[in-house]
Coordinates of C-alpha atoms in Angstrom, one line a residue:
X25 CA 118.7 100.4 105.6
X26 CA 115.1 102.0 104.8
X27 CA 114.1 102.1 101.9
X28 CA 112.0 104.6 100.4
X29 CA 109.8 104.5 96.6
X30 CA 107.9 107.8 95.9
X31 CA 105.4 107.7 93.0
X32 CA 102.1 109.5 92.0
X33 CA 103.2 112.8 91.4
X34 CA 101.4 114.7 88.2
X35 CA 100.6 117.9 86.1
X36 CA 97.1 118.6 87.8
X37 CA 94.8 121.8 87.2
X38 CA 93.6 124.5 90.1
X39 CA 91.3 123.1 92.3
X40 CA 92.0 119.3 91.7
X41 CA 93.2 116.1 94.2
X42 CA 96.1 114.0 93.8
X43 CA 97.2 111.1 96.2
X44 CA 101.0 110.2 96.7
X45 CA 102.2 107.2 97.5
X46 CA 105.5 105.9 99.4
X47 CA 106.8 102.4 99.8
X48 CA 109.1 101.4 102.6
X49 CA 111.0 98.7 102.7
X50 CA 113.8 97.4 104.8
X51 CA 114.1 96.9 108.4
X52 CA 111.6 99.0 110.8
X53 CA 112.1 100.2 114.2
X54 CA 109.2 99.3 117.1
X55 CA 108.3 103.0 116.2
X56 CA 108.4 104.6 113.0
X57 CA 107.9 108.2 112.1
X58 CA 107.0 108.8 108.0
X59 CA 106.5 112.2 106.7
X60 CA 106.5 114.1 103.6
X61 CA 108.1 117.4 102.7
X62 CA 108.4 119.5 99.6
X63 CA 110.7 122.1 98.2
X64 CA 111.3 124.6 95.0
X65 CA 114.1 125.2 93.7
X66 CA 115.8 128.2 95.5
X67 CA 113.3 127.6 98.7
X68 CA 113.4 125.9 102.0
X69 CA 112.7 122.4 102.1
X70 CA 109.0 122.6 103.8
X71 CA 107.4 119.6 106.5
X72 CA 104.0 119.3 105.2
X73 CA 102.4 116.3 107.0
X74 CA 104.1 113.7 109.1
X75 CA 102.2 110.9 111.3
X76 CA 103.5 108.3 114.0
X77 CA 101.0 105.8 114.9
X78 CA 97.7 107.1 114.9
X79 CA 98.8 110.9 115.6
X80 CA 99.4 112.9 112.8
X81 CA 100.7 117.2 112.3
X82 CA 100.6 119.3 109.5
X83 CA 102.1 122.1 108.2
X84 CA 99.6 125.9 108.3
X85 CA 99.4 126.3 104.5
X86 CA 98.1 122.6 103.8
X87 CA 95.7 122.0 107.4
X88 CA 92.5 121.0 105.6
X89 CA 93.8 120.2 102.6
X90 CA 96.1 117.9 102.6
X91 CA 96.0 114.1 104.6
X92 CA 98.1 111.8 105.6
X93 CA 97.6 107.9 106.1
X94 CA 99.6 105.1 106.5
X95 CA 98.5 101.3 105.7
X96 CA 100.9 99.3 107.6
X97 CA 99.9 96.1 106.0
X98 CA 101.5 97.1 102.8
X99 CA 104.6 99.4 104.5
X100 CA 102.9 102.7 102.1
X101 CA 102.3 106.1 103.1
X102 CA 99.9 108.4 101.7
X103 CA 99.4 111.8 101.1
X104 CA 95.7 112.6 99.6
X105 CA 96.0 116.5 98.5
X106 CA 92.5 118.0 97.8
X107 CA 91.9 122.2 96.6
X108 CA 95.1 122.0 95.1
X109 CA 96.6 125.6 94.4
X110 CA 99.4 126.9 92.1
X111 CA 101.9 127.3 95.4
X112 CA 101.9 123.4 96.2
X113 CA 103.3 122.9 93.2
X114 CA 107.0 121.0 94.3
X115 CA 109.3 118.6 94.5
X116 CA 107.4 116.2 97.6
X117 CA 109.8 114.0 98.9
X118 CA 108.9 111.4 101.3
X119 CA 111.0 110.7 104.7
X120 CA 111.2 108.2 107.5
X121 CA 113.0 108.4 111.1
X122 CA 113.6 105.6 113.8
X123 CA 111.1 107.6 115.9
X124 CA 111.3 108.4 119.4
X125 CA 111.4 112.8 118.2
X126 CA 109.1 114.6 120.3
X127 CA 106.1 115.8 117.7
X128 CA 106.6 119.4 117.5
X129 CA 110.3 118.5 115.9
X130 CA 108.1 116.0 113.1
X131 CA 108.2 118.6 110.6
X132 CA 112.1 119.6 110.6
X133 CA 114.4 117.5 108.7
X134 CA 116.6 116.4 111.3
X135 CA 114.9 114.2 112.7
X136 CA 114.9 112.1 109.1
X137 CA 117.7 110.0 107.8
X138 CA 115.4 108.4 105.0
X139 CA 115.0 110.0 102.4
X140 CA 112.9 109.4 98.8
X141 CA 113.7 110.4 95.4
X142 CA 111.2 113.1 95.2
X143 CA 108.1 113.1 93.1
X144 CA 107.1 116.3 91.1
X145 CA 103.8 117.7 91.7
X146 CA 102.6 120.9 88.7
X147 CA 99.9 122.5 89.7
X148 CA 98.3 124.2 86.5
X149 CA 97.4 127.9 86.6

C-alpha cells in the first residue's frame, strides 16, 4: 500500500510562509493524484490544493496563496503557503488516489484512500 509521511507543520505569525512536505512511498499507479486537505475540529474536512501531472486546482480561500508542487524524483509533495492568515490554521493532512477521478472531483475526499497523519499548522494572531 501507499504510504504517506507528513512533516513541516509549525506555530507561525500573520502574514508569514510555511512549506509542507509529504513523502510517498510504496507502490504507484501509472497516474497518481496527491492532494492536501485540512480540517478543525468540529468543521468539514476542506480540499485545499491537489495536482496530477502538471495540472493542478485549488480551493477559493487559498488561490494565490497557497502552491502546490510535486518532485517526482524524491516521491514528495509540497505545499508552499505564503500571506498566511489566522483561518488556515488546521490539521493539513496529505492524500493520494490511484487517479483516473475527473478534476473537478480532486478536492472531495472520495476519491482518496491514502491518507497521512496530519500535520498541525497555528497561525498566530
Amino acid at each position: 500500500q501507499v504510504h504517506l509521511l507528513e512533516s513541516g507543520g509549525q506555530a507561525v505569525q500573520v502574514g508569514g510562509s510555511l512549506r509542507l512536505s509529504c513523502v510517498a512511498s510504496g507502490p504507484m499507479g501509472s497516474q497518481q493524484c496527491m492532494a492536501w486537505f485540512r480540517q478543525v475540529p468540529g468543521e468539514e474536512r476542506e480540499g485545499v490544493a491537489a495536482i496530477e501531472d502538471v495540472t493542478t486546482t485549488y480551493a477559493d480561500s487559498v488561490k494565490g496563496r497557497f502552491t502546490i508542487s510535486q518532485d517526482h524524483a524524491k516521491n514528495t509533495l509540497y505545499l508552499q503557503m505564503g500571506s498566511l492568515k489566522p483561518e488556515d490554521t488546521a490539521m493539513y493532512y496529505c492524500a493520494a488516489s490511484n487517479g483516473g477521478t475527473e478534476r473537478q472531483w480532486w478536492l472531495e475526499s472520495g476519491p482518496y484512500s491514502y491518507w497521512g497523519q496530519g500535520t498541525q499548522v497555528t497561525v498566530s494572531s
